[in-house]
CSV table of C-alpha atoms and ligand atoms in Angstrom, one decimal:
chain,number,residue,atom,x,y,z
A,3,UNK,CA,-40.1,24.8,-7.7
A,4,UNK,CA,-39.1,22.6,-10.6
A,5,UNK,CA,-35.1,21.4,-10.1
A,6,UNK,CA,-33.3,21.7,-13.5
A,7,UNK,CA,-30.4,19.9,-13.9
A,8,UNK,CA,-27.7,21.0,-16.6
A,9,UNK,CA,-24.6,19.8,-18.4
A,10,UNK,CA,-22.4,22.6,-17.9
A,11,UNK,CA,-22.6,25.1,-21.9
A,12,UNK,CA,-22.3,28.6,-22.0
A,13,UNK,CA,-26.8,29.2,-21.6
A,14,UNK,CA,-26.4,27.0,-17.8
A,15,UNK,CA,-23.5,29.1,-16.7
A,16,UNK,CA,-25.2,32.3,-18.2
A,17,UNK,CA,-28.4,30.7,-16.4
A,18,UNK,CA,-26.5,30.1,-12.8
A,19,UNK,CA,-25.2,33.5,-12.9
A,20,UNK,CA,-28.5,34.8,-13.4
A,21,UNK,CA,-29.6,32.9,-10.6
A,22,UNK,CA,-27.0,33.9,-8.0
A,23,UNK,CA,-27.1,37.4,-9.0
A,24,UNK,CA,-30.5,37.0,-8.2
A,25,UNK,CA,-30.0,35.8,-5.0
A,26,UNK,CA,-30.7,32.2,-5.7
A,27,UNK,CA,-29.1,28.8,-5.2
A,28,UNK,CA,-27.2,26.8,-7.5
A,29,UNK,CA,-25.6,23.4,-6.9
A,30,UNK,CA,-22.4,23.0,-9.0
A,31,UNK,CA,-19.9,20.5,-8.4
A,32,UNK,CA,-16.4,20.9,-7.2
A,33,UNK,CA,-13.2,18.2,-6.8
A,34,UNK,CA,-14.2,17.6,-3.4
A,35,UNK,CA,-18.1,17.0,-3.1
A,36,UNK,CA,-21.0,18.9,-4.4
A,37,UNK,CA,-21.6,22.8,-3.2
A,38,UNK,CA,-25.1,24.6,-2.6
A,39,UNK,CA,-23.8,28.0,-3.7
A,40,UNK,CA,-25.1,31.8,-2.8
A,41,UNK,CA,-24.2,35.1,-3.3
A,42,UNK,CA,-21.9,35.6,-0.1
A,43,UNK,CA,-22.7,39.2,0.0
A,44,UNK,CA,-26.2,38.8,0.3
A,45,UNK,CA,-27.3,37.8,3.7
A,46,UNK,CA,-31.3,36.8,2.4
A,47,UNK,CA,-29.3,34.3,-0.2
A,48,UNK,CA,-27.3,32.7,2.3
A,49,UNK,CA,-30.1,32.5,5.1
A,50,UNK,CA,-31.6,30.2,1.8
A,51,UNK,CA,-29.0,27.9,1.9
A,52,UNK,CA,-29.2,27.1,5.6
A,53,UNK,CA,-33.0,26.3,5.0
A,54,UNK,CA,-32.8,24.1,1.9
A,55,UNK,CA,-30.3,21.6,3.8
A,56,UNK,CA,-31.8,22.1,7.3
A,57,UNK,CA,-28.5,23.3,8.5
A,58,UNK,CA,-28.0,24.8,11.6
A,59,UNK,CA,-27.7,28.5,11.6
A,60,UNK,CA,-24.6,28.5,13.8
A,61,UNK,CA,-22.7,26.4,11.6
A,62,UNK,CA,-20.7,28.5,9.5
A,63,UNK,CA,-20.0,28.1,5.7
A,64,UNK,CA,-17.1,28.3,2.9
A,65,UNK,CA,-16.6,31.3,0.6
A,66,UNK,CA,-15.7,30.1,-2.8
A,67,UNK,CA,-13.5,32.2,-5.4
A,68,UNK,CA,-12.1,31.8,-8.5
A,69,UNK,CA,-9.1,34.8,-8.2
A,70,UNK,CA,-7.0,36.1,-5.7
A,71,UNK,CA,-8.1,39.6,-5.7
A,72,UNK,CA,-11.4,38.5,-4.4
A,73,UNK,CA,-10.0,38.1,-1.1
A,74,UNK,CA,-9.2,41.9,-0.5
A,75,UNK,CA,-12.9,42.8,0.4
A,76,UNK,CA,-13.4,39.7,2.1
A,77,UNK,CA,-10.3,39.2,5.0
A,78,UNK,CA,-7.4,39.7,5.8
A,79,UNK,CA,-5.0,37.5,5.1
A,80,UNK,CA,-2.1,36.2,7.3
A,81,UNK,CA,1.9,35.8,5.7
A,82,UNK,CA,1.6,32.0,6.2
A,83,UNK,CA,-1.2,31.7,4.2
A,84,UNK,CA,0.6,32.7,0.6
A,85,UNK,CA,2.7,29.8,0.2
A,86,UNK,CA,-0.2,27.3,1.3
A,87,UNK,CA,-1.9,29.0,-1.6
A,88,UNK,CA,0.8,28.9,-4.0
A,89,UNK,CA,1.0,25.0,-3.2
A,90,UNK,CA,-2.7,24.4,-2.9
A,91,UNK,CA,-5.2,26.8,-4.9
A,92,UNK,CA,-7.4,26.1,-7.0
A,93,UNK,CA,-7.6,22.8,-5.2
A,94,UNK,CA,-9.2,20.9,-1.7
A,95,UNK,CA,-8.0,23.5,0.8
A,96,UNK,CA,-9.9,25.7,3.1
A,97,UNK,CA,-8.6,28.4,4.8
A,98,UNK,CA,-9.7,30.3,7.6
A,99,UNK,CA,-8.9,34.2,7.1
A,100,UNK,CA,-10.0,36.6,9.7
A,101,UNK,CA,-13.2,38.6,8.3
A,102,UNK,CA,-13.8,42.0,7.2
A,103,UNK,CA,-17.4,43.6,7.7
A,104,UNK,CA,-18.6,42.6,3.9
A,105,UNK,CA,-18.7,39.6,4.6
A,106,UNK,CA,-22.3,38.8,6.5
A,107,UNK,CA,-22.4,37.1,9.9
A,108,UNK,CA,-25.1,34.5,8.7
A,109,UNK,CA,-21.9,33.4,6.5
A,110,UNK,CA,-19.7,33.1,9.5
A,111,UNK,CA,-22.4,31.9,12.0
A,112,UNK,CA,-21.1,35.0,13.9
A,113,UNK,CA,-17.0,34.0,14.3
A,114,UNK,CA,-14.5,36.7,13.8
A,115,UNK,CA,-13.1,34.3,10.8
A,116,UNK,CA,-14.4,33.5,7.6
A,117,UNK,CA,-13.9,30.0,5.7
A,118,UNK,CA,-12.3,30.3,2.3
A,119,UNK,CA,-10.9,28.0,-0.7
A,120,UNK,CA,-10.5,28.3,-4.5
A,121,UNK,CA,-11.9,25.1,-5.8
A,122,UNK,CA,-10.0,23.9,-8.8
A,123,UNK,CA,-12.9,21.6,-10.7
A,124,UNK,CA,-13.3,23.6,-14.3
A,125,UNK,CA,-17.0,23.6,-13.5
A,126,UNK,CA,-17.1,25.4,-10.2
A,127,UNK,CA,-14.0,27.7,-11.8
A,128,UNK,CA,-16.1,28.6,-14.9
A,129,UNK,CA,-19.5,29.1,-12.5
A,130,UNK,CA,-17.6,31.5,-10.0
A,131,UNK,CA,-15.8,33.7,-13.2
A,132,UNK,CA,-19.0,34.0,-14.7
A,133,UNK,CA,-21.0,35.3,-11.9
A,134,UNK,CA,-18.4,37.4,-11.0
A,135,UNK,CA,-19.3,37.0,-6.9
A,136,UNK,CA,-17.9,35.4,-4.1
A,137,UNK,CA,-20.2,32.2,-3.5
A,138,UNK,CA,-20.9,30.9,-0.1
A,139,UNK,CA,-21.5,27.3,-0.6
A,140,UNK,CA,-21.7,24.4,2.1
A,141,UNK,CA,-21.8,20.1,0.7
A,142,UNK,CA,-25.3,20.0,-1.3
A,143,UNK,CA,-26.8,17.8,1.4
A,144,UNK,CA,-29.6,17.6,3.5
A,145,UNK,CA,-27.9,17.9,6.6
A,146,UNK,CA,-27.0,15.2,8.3
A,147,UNK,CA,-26.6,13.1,5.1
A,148,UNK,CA,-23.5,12.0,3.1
A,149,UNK,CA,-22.0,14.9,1.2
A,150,UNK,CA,-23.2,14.5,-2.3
A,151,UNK,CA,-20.3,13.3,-4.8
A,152,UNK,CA,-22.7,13.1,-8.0
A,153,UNK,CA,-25.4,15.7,-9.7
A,154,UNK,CA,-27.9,12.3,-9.0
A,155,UNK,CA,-27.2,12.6,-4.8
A,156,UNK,CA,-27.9,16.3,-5.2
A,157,UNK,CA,-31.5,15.9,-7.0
A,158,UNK,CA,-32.3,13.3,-4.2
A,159,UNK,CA,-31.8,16.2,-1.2
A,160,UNK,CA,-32.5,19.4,-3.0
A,161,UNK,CA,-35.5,18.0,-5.9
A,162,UNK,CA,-38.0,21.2,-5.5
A,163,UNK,CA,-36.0,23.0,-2.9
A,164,UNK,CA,-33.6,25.1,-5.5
A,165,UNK,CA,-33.6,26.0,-9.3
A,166,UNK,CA,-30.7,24.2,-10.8
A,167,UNK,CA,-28.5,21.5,-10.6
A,168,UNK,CA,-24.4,21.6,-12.6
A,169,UNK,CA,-23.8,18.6,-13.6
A,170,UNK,CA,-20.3,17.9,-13.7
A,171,UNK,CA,-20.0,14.1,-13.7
A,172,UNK,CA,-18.5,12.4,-10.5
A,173,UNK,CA,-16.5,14.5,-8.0
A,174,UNK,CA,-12.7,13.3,-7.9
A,175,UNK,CA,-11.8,13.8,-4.4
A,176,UNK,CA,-15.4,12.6,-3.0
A,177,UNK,CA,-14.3,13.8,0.4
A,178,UNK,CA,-14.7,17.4,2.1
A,179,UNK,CA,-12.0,19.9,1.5
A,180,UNK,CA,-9.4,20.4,4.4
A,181,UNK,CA,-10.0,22.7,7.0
A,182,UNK,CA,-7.0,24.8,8.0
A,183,UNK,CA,-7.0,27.2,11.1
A,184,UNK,CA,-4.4,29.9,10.9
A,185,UNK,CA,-5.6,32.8,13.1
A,186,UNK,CA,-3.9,31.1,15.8
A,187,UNK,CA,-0.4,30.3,17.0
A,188,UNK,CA,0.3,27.3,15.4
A,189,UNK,CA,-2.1,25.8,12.1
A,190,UNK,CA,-4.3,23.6,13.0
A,191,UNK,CA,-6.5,21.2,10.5
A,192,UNK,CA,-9.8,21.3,11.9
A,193,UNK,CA,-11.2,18.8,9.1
A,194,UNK,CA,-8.8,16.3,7.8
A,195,UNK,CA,-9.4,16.3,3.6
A,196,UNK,CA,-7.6,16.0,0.1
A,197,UNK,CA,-4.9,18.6,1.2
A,198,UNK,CA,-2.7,16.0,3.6
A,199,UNK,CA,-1.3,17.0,7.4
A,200,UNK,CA,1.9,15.6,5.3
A,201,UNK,CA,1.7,18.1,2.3
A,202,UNK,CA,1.3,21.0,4.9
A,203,UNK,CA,3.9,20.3,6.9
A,204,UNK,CA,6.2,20.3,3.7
A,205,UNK,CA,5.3,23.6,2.5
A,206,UNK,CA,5.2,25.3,5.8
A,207,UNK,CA,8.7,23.3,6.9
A,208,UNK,CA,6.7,23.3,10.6
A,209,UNK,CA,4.5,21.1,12.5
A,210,UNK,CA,0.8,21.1,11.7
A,211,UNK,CA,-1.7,20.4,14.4
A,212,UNK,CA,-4.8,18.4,14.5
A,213,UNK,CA,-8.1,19.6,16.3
A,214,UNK,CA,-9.0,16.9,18.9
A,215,UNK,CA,-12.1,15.7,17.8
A,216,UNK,CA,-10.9,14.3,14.4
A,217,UNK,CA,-10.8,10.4,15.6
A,218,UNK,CA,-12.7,10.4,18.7
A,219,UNK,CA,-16.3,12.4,19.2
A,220,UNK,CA,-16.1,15.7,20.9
A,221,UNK,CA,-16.5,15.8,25.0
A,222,UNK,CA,-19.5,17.5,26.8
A,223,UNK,CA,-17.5,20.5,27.7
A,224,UNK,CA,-15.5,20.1,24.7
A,225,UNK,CA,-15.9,24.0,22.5
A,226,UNK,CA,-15.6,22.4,18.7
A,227,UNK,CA,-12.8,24.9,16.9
A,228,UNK,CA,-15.0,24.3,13.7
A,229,UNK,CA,-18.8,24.2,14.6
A,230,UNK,CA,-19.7,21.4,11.8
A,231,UNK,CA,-17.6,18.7,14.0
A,232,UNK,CA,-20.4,18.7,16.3
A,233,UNK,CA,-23.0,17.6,14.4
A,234,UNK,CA,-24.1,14.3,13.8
A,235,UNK,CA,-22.8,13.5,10.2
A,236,UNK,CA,-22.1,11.2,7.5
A,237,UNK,CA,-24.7,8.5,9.8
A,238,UNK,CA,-26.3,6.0,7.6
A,239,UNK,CA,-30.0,5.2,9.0
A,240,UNK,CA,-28.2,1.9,10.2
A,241,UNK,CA,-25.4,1.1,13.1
A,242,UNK,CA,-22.4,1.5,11.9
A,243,UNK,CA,-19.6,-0.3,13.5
A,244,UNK,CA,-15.8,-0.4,13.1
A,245,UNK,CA,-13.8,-3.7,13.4
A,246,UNK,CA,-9.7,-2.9,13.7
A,247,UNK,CA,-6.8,-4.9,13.7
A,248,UNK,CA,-4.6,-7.2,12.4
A,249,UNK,CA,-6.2,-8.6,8.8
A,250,UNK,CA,-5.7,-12.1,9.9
A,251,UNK,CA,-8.2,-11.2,12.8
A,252,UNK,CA,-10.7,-8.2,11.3
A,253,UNK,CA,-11.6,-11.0,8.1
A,254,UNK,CA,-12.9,-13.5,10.5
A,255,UNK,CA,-14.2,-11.4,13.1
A,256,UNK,CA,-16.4,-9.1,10.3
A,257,UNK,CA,-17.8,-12.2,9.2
A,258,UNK,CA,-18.4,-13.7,12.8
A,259,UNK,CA,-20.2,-10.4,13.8
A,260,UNK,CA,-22.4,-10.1,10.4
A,261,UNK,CA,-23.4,-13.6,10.8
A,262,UNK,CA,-24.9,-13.0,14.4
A,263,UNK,CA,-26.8,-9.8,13.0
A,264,UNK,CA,-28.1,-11.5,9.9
A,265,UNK,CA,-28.9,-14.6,12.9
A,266,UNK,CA,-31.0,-12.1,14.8
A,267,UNK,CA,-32.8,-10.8,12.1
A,268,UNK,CA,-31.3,-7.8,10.7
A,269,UNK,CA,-30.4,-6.7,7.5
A,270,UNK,CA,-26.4,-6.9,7.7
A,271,UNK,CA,-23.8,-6.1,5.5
A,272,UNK,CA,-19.8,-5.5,5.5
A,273,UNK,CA,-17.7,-2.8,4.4
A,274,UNK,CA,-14.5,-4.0,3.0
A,275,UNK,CA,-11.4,-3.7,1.1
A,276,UNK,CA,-11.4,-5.6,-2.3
A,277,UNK,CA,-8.8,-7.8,-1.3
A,278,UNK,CA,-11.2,-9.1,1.4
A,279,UNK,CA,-14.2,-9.7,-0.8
A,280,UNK,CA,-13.5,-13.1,-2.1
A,281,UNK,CA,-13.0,-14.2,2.0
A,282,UNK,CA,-16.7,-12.5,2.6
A,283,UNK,CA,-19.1,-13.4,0.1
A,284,UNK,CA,-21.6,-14.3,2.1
A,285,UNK,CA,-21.4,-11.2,3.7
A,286,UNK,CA,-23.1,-9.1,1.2
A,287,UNK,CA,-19.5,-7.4,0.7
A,288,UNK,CA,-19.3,-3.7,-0.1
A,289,UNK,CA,-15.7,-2.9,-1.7
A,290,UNK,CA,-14.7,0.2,-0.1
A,291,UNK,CA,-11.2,-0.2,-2.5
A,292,UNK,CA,-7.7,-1.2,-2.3
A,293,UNK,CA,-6.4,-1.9,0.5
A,294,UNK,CA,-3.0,0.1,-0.5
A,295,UNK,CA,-5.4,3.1,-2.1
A,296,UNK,CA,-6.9,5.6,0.6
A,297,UNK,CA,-7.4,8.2,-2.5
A,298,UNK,CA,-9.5,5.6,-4.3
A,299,UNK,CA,-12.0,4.7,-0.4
A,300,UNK,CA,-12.2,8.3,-0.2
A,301,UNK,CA,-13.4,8.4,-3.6
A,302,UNK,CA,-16.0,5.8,-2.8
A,303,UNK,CA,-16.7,6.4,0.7
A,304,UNK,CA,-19.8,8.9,0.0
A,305,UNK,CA,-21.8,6.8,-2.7
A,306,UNK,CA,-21.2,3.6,-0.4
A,307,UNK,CA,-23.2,5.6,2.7
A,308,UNK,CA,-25.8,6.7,0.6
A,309,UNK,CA,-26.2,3.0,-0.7
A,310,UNK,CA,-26.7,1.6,2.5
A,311,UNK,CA,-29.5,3.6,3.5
A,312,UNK,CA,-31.1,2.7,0.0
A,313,UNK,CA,-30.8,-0.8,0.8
A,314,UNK,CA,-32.2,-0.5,4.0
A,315,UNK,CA,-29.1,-1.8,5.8
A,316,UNK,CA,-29.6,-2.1,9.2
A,317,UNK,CA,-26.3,-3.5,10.9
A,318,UNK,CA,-23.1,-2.6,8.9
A,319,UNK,CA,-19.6,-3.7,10.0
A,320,UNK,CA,-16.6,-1.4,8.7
A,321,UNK,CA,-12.7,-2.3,8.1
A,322,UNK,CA,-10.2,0.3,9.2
A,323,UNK,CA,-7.6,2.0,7.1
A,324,UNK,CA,-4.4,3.7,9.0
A,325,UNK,CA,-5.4,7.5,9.8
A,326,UNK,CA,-2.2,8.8,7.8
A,327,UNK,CA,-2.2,10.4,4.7
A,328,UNK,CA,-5.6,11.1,2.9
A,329,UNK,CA,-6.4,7.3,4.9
A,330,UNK,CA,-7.1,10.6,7.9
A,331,UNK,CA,-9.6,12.3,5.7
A,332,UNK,CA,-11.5,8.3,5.4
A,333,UNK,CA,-11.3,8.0,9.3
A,334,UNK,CA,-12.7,11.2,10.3
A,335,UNK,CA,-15.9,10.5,8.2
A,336,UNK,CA,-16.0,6.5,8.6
A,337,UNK,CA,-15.6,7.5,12.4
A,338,UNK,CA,-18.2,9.8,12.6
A,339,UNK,CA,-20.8,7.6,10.3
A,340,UNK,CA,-20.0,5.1,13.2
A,341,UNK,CA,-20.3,7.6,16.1
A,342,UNK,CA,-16.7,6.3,16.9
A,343,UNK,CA,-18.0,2.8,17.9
A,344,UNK,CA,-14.8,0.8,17.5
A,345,UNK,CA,-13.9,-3.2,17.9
A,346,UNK,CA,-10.8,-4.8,18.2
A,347,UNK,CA,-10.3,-7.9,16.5
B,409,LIG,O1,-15.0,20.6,0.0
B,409,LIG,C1,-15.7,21.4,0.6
B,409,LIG,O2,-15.2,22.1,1.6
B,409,LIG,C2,-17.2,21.5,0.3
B,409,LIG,C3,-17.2,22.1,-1.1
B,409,LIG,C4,-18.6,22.4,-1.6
B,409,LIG,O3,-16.4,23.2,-1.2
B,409,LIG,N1,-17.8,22.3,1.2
B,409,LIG,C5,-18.1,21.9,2.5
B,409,LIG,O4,-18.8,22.8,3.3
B,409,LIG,O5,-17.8,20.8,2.9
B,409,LIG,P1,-19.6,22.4,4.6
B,409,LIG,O6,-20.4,23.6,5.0
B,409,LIG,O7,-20.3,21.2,4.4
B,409,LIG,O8,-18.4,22.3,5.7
B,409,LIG,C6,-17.7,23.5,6.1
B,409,LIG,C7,-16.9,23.2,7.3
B,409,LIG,C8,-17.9,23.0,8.5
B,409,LIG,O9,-17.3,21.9,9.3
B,409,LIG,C9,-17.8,24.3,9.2
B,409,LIG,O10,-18.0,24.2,10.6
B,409,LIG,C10,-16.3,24.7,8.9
B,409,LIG,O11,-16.1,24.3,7.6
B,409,LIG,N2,-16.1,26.2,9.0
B,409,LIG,C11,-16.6,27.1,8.1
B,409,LIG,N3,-16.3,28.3,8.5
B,409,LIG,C12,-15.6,28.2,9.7
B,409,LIG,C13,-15.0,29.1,10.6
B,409,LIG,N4,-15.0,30.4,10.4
B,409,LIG,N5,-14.4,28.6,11.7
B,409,LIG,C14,-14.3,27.3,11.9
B,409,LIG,N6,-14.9,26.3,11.1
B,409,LIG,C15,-15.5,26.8,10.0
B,410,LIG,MG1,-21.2,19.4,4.8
């Protein structure tokens, strides 16, 4: 199958809604990261998407919408849930909404809840009007890799595997959307993203809790509230490593551990803030951003996993941002690309 990969006119989105109507995938981008969209009401379309990344069938997916009336066929919807989206939608929050029988199991991997946001990127708003369906769309990977934050990433997983590519430019978020839970007592983020623990907690004027596995991996008995934290994620082909504490510490001790790698033969590099580049140059640096900017690493982070693989990186050593704000969203994924493996300085 030839890939095609369009600037967004009025013939692509005429072309994409042809396509999902059909029953086939598009990739479109969103403010968050790149979707690989289907019909969600056609369970053949969305068994498509699970074998185009690889995914795992019991890994449930996100129901995109462009309107609010969409969600009366699709769940039903808890009292909670209208401010969040009065605050929140179109934009990086997912909501989990307990399901009504249109919506297929392969969509829900078989859970009693359904996955839902409104993504606010004029691309993925335009796409969904025009096809007039609910899409089911997880990250345009290949599973297991980086989310893709650019039309380019896409084409690298999915060349041959789907019809057409959006291109929208560079996502602005470059980090999954959040996950909230709120068919339970209390919400609960299962996936830290753009949509801050803060933010919430200022709408809802009530604590928001964090699923367990966000900074550390999940335990053997551990049951994952949202199946995709089990998986092995974000991993560059390389070790990745995470070096905390105090700067005065993490500077020398990045440079101390790269030297021993590149000493021992591998192909080494460092991930750091640009305030630390000058103090690393012979470190093969890789500016992750500003120190004071979590916003602008999550931006980056994607692209900067991808790279490493490209170069063939083989030992990487990681700085640490504080797990607050969106600096959460950066720690869940930098933590999982490292499986966790953590040094203090
Ligand atoms: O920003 C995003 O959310 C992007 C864009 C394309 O919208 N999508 C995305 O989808 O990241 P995906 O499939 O890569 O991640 C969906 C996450 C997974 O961790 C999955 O386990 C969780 O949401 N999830 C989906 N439905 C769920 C459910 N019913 N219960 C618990 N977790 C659920
Ligand atoms: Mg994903």
């Amino acid at each position: 199958m030839q890939t095609k990969v369009l600037i967004p006119d009025a013939g692509a989105y005429q072309l994409a809604s042809d396509l999902l109507n059909r029953g086939e995938l598009v990739a479109f981008p969103t403010e968050t990261v790149y979707g690989l969209g289907a019909n969600a009401l056609n369970r053949e379309a969305v068994l498509s998407i699970f074998s185009a990344k690889g995914r795992p069938a019991d890994n449930p997916l996100i129901v995109h919408i462009h309107d609010r009336s969409q969600l009366d066929d699709l769940c039903t919807v808890p009292p909670l849930a209208g401010r969040l989206m009065d605050a929140f939608w179109p934009g990086p929050l997912t909501m989990l909404f307990v399901r009504k029988p249109a919506v297929p199991l392969e969509v829900t991997a078989g859970l009693p809840t359904v996955a839902i946001r409104m993504p606010s990127h004029p691309v993925a708003a335009a796409m969904l009007k025009a096809c007039s369906l609910p899409v089911a769309a997880p990250s345009a990977n290949s599973s297991g890799r980086p989310s893709p934050t650019t039309a380019a990433h896409v084409l690298e997983d999915m060349n041959g595997k789907i019809p057409l590519i959006l291109d929208g430019g560079e996502c602005d978020v470059g980090l999954e959307s959040t996950v909230l839970d709120l068919c339970h007592d209390q919400p609960t983020i299962l996936r830290p993203g753009g949509v801050t623990k803060e933010m919430l907690e200022a709408v809802l004027g009530q604590k928001v809790l964090l699923a367990g596995s966000i900074l550390r991996p999940l335990g053997e008995n551990e049951v994952a509230l949202s199946p995709g934290m089990r998986y092995r994620h974000y991993a560059p082909k390389g070790s990745v490593i995470l070096v905390e504490g105090p700067e005065e510490r993490t500077v020398p001790l990045l440079r101390k551990l790269c030297l021993e790698q590149r000493q021992a033969g591998k192909k080494t590099c460092v991930l750091c803030f640009t305030e630390h580049v000058g103090a690393l140059t012979d470190c093969d640096p890789h500016d992750i951003g500003s120190i004071s900017s979590p916003c602008e690493i999550a931006h980056r982070l994607f692209q900067t996993l991808r790279l490493l693989d490209e170069e063939g990186m083989e030992a990487v050593f990681s700085e640490v941002v504080p797990p607050e704000g969106m600096g959460l969203a950066v720690m869940n994924r930098l933590g999982r690309a490292a499986a966790f493996r953590t040094i203090r300085a």
